[in-house]
Amino acid sequence: MLEEENGVDPRLQAISAAIRVVPHFPKPGIMFNDITTLLLRPKVFKDVVEIFVDRYRDMGISAVAGIEARGFIFGPSIALGIGAKFIPLRKPKKLPGEVISEAYVLEYGTDCLEMHVGAVHPGERVLVIDDLVATGGTLCAAIRLLGPMQIEWKACLCTCRVPSLELQNQVNLCQYSAVRSLQANVATKSSTHC
Ligand SMILES: O=P(O)(O)OC[C@H]1O[C@H](OP(=O)(O)OP(=O)(O)O)[C@H](O)[C@@H]1O
Ligand SMILES: Nc1ncnc2[nH]cnc12
């Protein structure tokens, strides 16, 4: 478990500091949170995975769904750490089998997520992983995609939250965690509905 100083996990500061913020990328006005700088620091990268593995192991989670592309960086390690399968939620026209799709609006564009039919079964406990939440549009799309599957439980995890943006209402109703949030601390919101 975590060694804590004043109730705050000391790893969180290092995780927050390792994420580079690049102004005006990919468009003027966007403060881009670049997690590639975190990936260059193996200890910090490992800490991110371990924080989520520690939190979600032994909770009967059978599947981790990672959102392309950056959810593929953290998701598989977390899945292996908790002994779950990994389900890629991919961008359009990448999956060869029968898919279900969900379109969504981003801070700087629009996109769509797809999942193979049969990847998850009713009653499974599923964790959704991405690198960060900005407007929450992507997480909402993942939740909408998984919604009809009648899964028992879902949570959305991210390494950081872009603090200047208001989350879409649906994400505020989701359970999500952000290592870096307004307080540069772990933020967790819970609800049974999304
Ligand atoms: O909360 P939101 O406003 O939806 O934004 C967050 C999403 O945006 C980024 O991905 P992006 O769509 O840029 O794709 P990428 O992972 O392929 O770079 C990020 O990895 C999240 O998936
Ligand atoms: N501000 C941001 N930084 C990094 N990735 C993002 N995806 C959407 N908004 C983003």
mmCIF file of C-alpha atoms and ligand atoms in Angstrom:
data_model
loop_
_atom_site.group_PDB
_atom_site.id
_atom_site.type_symbol
_atom_site.label_atom_id
_atom_site.label_comp_id
_atom_site.label_asym_id
_atom_site.label_seq_id
_atom_site.Cartn_x
_atom_site.Cartn_y
_atom_site.Cartn_z
ATOM 1 C CA MET A 1 0.000 0.000 0.000
ATOM 2 C CA LEU A 2 0.931 3.638 -0.210
ATOM 3 C CA GLU A 3 3.348 5.382 2.119
ATOM 4 C CA GLU A 4 1.581 8.626 2.847
ATOM 5 C CA GLU A 5 2.851 11.973 4.062
ATOM 6 C CA ASN A 6 0.177 14.202 5.587
ATOM 7 C CA GLY A 7 -2.449 11.924 4.099
ATOM 8 C CA VAL A 8 -1.266 12.529 0.513
ATOM 9 C CA ASP A 9 0.392 9.789 -1.513
ATOM 10 C CA PRO A 10 3.885 11.204 -2.260
ATOM 11 C CA ARG A 11 3.874 9.564 -5.712
ATOM 12 C CA LEU A 12 1.138 11.898 -6.929
ATOM 13 C CA GLN A 13 3.343 15.002 -6.940
ATOM 14 C CA ALA A 14 5.921 13.235 -9.124
ATOM 15 C CA ILE A 15 3.222 11.987 -11.496
ATOM 16 C CA SER A 16 1.760 15.461 -11.814
ATOM 17 C CA ALA A 17 5.188 17.041 -12.373
ATOM 18 C CA ALA A 18 6.116 14.459 -15.026
ATOM 19 C CA ILE A 19 3.252 15.484 -17.331
ATOM 20 C CA ARG A 20 4.413 18.275 -19.632
ATOM 21 C CA VAL A 21 1.926 21.004 -20.482
ATOM 22 C CA VAL A 22 2.346 22.347 -24.031
ATOM 23 C CA PRO A 23 0.409 25.557 -24.756
ATOM 24 C CA HIS A 24 -1.406 25.944 -28.085
ATOM 25 C CA PHE A 25 -1.140 22.331 -29.243
ATOM 26 C CA PRO A 26 -2.639 21.026 -31.482
ATOM 27 C CA LYS A 27 -4.615 24.272 -31.877
ATOM 28 C CA PRO A 28 -4.313 27.818 -30.471
ATOM 29 C CA GLY A 29 -5.835 27.985 -27.003
ATOM 30 C CA ILE A 30 -5.436 24.287 -26.123
ATOM 31 C CA MET A 31 -3.216 23.501 -23.106
ATOM 32 C CA PHE A 32 -1.998 20.063 -24.150
ATOM 33 C CA ASN A 33 -1.177 17.659 -21.294
ATOM 34 C CA ASP A 34 1.610 15.525 -22.747
ATOM 35 C CA ILE A 35 2.009 12.190 -20.949
ATOM 36 C CA THR A 36 4.971 11.122 -23.137
ATOM 37 C CA THR A 37 7.301 12.898 -20.703
ATOM 38 C CA LEU A 38 5.895 10.722 -17.901
ATOM 39 C CA LEU A 39 6.595 7.588 -19.956
ATOM 40 C CA LEU A 40 10.292 8.531 -20.121
ATOM 41 C CA ARG A 41 10.493 8.087 -16.339
ATOM 42 C CA PRO A 42 10.015 4.358 -15.607
ATOM 43 C CA LYS A 43 9.597 4.812 -11.848
ATOM 44 C CA VAL A 44 6.789 7.338 -12.334
ATOM 45 C CA PHE A 45 5.192 5.295 -15.140
ATOM 46 C CA LYS A 46 5.240 2.256 -12.829
ATOM 47 C CA ASP A 47 3.714 4.298 -10.008
ATOM 48 C CA VAL A 48 0.733 5.217 -12.208
ATOM 49 C CA VAL A 49 0.063 1.558 -12.982
ATOM 50 C CA GLU A 50 0.587 0.468 -9.369
ATOM 51 C CA ILE A 51 -1.755 3.096 -7.951
ATOM 52 C CA PHE A 52 -4.605 1.793 -10.078
ATOM 53 C CA VAL A 53 -3.685 -1.882 -9.610
ATOM 54 C CA ASP A 54 -3.593 -1.397 -5.820
ATOM 55 C CA ARG A 55 -6.962 0.313 -5.917
ATOM 56 C CA TYR A 56 -8.795 -2.154 -8.151
ATOM 57 C CA ARG A 57 -7.262 -5.595 -7.514
ATOM 58 C CA ASP A 58 -9.449 -8.117 -5.673
ATOM 59 C CA MET A 59 -12.629 -6.355 -6.785
ATOM 60 C CA GLY A 60 -13.766 -9.033 -9.211
ATOM 61 C CA ILE A 61 -12.949 -6.942 -12.292
ATOM 62 C CA SER A 62 -12.752 -9.281 -15.265
ATOM 63 C CA ALA A 63 -12.089 -6.776 -18.067
ATOM 64 C CA VAL A 64 -10.147 -3.563 -18.599
ATOM 65 C CA ALA A 65 -11.299 -1.560 -21.625
ATOM 66 C CA GLY A 66 -8.592 0.796 -22.920
ATOM 67 C CA ILE A 67 -9.402 3.787 -25.114
ATOM 68 C CA GLU A 68 -7.231 4.199 -28.233
ATOM 69 C CA ALA A 69 -4.572 5.445 -28.328
ATOM 70 C CA ARG A 70 -3.306 6.581 -24.964
ATOM 71 C CA GLY A 71 -5.496 4.202 -22.972
ATOM 72 C CA PHE A 72 -3.490 1.450 -24.670
ATOM 73 C CA ILE A 73 -0.358 2.706 -22.901
ATOM 74 C CA PHE A 74 -1.692 2.222 -19.363
ATOM 75 C CA GLY A 75 -4.573 -0.224 -19.805
ATOM 76 C CA PRO A 76 -2.783 -3.518 -20.591
ATOM 77 C CA SER A 77 -0.384 -3.211 -17.631
ATOM 78 C CA ILE A 78 -3.275 -2.446 -15.290
ATOM 79 C CA ALA A 79 -5.252 -5.366 -16.748
ATOM 80 C CA LEU A 80 -2.368 -7.788 -16.190
ATOM 81 C CA GLY A 81 -1.800 -6.382 -12.705
ATOM 82 C CA ILE A 82 -5.355 -7.117 -11.629
ATOM 83 C CA GLY A 83 -5.642 -10.365 -13.609
ATOM 84 C CA ALA A 84 -8.224 -9.117 -16.110
ATOM 85 C CA LYS A 85 -8.601 -9.373 -19.886
ATOM 86 C CA PHE A 86 -7.889 -6.287 -22.016
ATOM 87 C CA ILE A 87 -10.472 -4.950 -24.463
ATOM 88 C CA PRO A 88 -9.304 -2.324 -26.972
ATOM 89 C CA LEU A 89 -11.860 0.409 -27.689
ATOM 90 C CA ARG A 90 -10.601 1.434 -31.107
ATOM 91 C CA LYS A 91 -10.955 4.341 -33.490
ATOM 92 C CA PRO A 92 -13.120 3.602 -36.598
ATOM 93 C CA LYS A 93 -12.358 0.882 -39.130
ATOM 94 C CA LYS A 94 -9.512 -0.752 -37.179
ATOM 95 C CA LEU A 95 -11.313 -3.836 -35.835
ATOM 96 C CA PRO A 96 -11.885 -6.720 -38.279
ATOM 97 C CA GLY A 97 -14.864 -8.378 -36.591
ATOM 98 C CA GLU A 98 -18.434 -7.237 -36.004
ATOM 99 C CA VAL A 99 -18.379 -3.984 -34.017
ATOM 100 C CA ILE A 100 -20.618 -1.601 -32.137
ATOM 101 C CA SER A 101 -19.770 2.119 -32.525
ATOM 102 C CA GLU A 102 -20.246 5.345 -30.620
ATOM 103 C CA ALA A 103 -19.475 8.826 -32.003
ATOM 104 C CA TYR A 104 -18.371 11.723 -29.766
ATOM 105 C CA VAL A 105 -17.165 15.339 -29.728
ATOM 106 C CA LEU A 106 -13.626 16.246 -28.593
ATOM 107 C CA GLU A 107 -12.032 19.491 -27.366
ATOM 108 C CA TYR A 108 -10.516 19.778 -30.846
ATOM 109 C CA GLY A 109 -12.635 17.671 -33.171
ATOM 110 C CA THR A 110 -14.942 14.676 -33.423
ATOM 111 C CA ASP A 111 -14.245 10.951 -33.348
ATOM 112 C CA CYS A 112 -15.792 7.509 -32.870
ATOM 113 C CA LEU A 113 -15.017 4.473 -30.689
ATOM 114 C CA GLU A 114 -15.632 0.871 -31.690
ATOM 115 C CA MET A 115 -15.615 -2.427 -29.783
ATOM 116 C CA HIS A 116 -15.869 -6.017 -30.965
ATOM 117 C CA VAL A 117 -19.238 -7.610 -30.313
ATOM 118 C CA GLY A 118 -18.738 -10.387 -27.759
ATOM 119 C CA ALA A 119 -15.662 -8.861 -26.109
ATOM 120 C CA VAL A 120 -17.603 -8.348 -22.892
ATOM 121 C CA HIS A 121 -20.530 -10.296 -21.468
ATOM 122 C CA PRO A 122 -23.496 -9.334 -19.294
ATOM 123 C CA GLY A 123 -22.625 -9.351 -15.609
ATOM 124 C CA GLU A 124 -18.890 -8.696 -16.087
ATOM 125 C CA ARG A 125 -17.141 -6.031 -14.047
ATOM 126 C CA VAL A 126 -15.326 -3.661 -16.389
ATOM 127 C CA LEU A 127 -12.839 -0.862 -15.823
ATOM 128 C CA VAL A 128 -12.389 1.823 -18.522
ATOM 129 C CA ILE A 129 -8.893 3.298 -18.840
ATOM 130 C CA ASP A 130 -7.658 6.411 -20.622
ATOM 131 C CA ASP A 131 -4.754 8.770 -20.054
ATOM 132 C CA LEU A 132 -6.763 11.849 -19.238
ATOM 133 C CA VAL A 133 -10.164 13.455 -19.151
ATOM 134 C CA ALA A 134 -10.629 16.896 -20.755
ATOM 135 C CA THR A 135 -14.276 17.554 -21.639
ATOM 136 C CA GLY A 136 -15.169 13.970 -20.782
ATOM 137 C CA GLY A 137 -16.625 13.362 -24.242
ATOM 138 C CA THR A 138 -14.406 10.342 -24.875
ATOM 139 C CA LEU A 139 -15.177 8.694 -21.544
ATOM 140 C CA CYS A 140 -18.874 9.312 -22.075
ATOM 141 C CA ALA A 141 -18.650 7.618 -25.472
ATOM 142 C CA ALA A 142 -16.939 4.614 -23.856
ATOM 143 C CA ILE A 143 -19.673 4.447 -21.225
ATOM 144 C CA ARG A 144 -22.387 4.684 -23.897
ATOM 145 C CA LEU A 145 -20.625 1.940 -25.861
ATOM 146 C CA LEU A 146 -20.528 -0.367 -22.831
ATOM 147 C CA GLY A 147 -23.959 0.651 -21.549
ATOM 148 C CA PRO A 148 -26.081 -1.847 -23.512
ATOM 149 C CA MET A 149 -23.767 -4.706 -22.448
ATOM 150 C CA GLN A 150 -25.441 -4.938 -19.027
ATOM 151 C CA ILE A 151 -22.065 -5.086 -17.328
ATOM 152 C CA GLU A 152 -22.228 -5.135 -13.598
ATOM 153 C CA TRP A 153 -19.845 -2.299 -12.802
ATOM 154 C CA LYS A 154 -17.669 0.229 -14.511
ATOM 155 C CA ALA A 155 -15.185 2.914 -13.598
ATOM 156 C CA CYS A 156 -13.197 5.403 -15.601
ATOM 157 C CA LEU A 157 -9.616 6.061 -14.669
ATOM 158 C CA CYS A 158 -7.245 8.672 -15.952
ATOM 159 C CA THR A 159 -3.787 9.865 -15.091
ATOM 160 C CA CYS A 160 -4.840 13.471 -15.151
ATOM 161 C CA ARG A 161 -7.712 15.842 -15.642
ATOM 162 C CA VAL A 162 -7.411 19.029 -17.682
ATOM 163 C CA PRO A 163 -8.473 21.388 -14.901
ATOM 164 C CA SER A 164 -9.647 24.355 -16.964
ATOM 165 C CA LEU A 165 -12.455 22.434 -18.616
ATOM 166 C CA GLU A 166 -15.924 21.763 -17.317
ATOM 167 C CA LEU A 167 -16.652 18.068 -17.495
ATOM 168 C CA GLN A 168 -19.681 16.994 -19.452
ATOM 169 C CA ASN A 169 -22.545 16.173 -17.121
ATOM 170 C CA GLN A 170 -22.398 12.475 -17.800
ATOM 171 C CA VAL A 171 -18.800 12.200 -16.619
ATOM 172 C CA ASN A 172 -19.661 14.002 -13.409
ATOM 173 C CA LEU A 173 -22.093 11.168 -12.817
ATOM 174 C CA CYS A 174 -19.551 8.460 -13.609
ATOM 175 C CA GLN A 175 -17.100 6.965 -11.251
ATOM 176 C CA TYR A 176 -13.740 8.255 -12.349
ATOM 177 C CA SER A 177 -10.362 8.869 -10.843
ATOM 178 C CA ALA A 178 -7.725 11.324 -11.896
ATOM 179 C CA VAL A 179 -4.244 11.242 -10.463
ATOM 180 C CA ARG A 180 -3.757 14.831 -11.438
ATOM 181 C CA SER A 181 -6.763 17.019 -10.841
ATOM 182 C CA LEU A 182 -7.326 20.563 -9.641
ATOM 183 C CA GLN A 183 -5.630 19.669 -6.365
ATOM 184 C CA ALA A 184 -2.830 17.623 -8.006
ATOM 185 C CA ASN A 185 -4.209 14.781 -5.947
ATOM 186 C CA VAL A 186 -6.309 11.693 -6.440
ATOM 187 C CA ALA A 187 -9.880 12.717 -7.195
ATOM 188 C CA THR A 188 -12.627 10.149 -7.110
ATOM 189 C CA LYS A 189 -16.278 10.644 -7.884
ATOM 190 C CA SER A 190 -18.757 7.853 -7.566
ATOM 191 C CA SER A 191 -22.200 7.091 -8.778
ATOM 192 C CA THR A 192 -24.091 4.074 -9.955
ATOM 193 C CA HIS A 193 -25.347 5.808 -13.104
ATOM 194 C CA CYS A 194 -23.708 7.364 -16.111
HETATM 195 O O1 LIG B 1 -12.181 14.298 -22.356
HETATM 196 P P1 LIG B 1 -12.065 14.542 -23.838
HETATM 197 O O2 LIG B 1 -12.372 15.962 -24.211
HETATM 198 O O3 LIG B 1 -12.871 13.570 -24.618
HETATM 199 O O4 LIG B 1 -10.537 14.341 -24.246
HETATM 200 C C1 LIG B 1 -9.750 13.296 -23.765
HETATM 201 C C2 LIG B 1 -9.323 12.387 -24.887
HETATM 202 O O5 LIG B 1 -8.523 13.110 -25.822
HETATM 203 C C3 LIG B 1 -7.278 12.424 -26.009
HETATM 204 O O6 LIG B 1 -7.306 11.517 -27.049
HETATM 205 P P2 LIG B 1 -7.386 11.956 -28.569
HETATM 206 O O7 LIG B 1 -8.796 11.919 -29.022
HETATM 207 O O8 LIG B 1 -6.633 13.236 -28.754
HETATM 208 O O9 LIG B 1 -6.687 10.779 -29.329
HETATM 209 P P3 LIG B 1 -5.291 10.031 -29.214
HETATM 210 O O10 LIG B 1 -5.299 9.245 -27.929
HETATM 211 O O11 LIG B 1 -5.340 9.147 -30.406
HETATM 212 O O12 LIG B 1 -4.187 11.034 -29.239
HETATM 213 C C4 LIG B 1 -7.079 11.681 -24.710
HETATM 214 O O13 LIG B 1 -6.182 10.599 -24.845
HETATM 215 C C5 LIG B 1 -8.475 11.258 -24.354
HETATM 216 O O14 LIG B 1 -8.858 10.053 -24.992
HETATM 217 N N1 LIG B 2 -5.811 19.417 -23.299
HETATM 218 C C1 LIG B 2 -5.538 18.165 -23.704
HETATM 219 N N2 LIG B 2 -4.297 17.639 -23.505
HETATM 220 C C2 LIG B 2 -4.008 16.380 -23.925
HETATM 221 N N3 LIG B 2 -4.887 15.596 -24.538
HETATM 222 C C3 LIG B 2 -6.120 16.090 -24.741
HETATM 223 N N4 LIG B 2 -7.212 15.551 -25.303
HETATM 224 C C4 LIG B 2 -8.207 16.463 -25.264
HETATM 225 N N5 LIG B 2 -7.807 17.605 -24.686
HETATM 226 C C5 LIG B 2 -6.502 17.379 -24.349
#
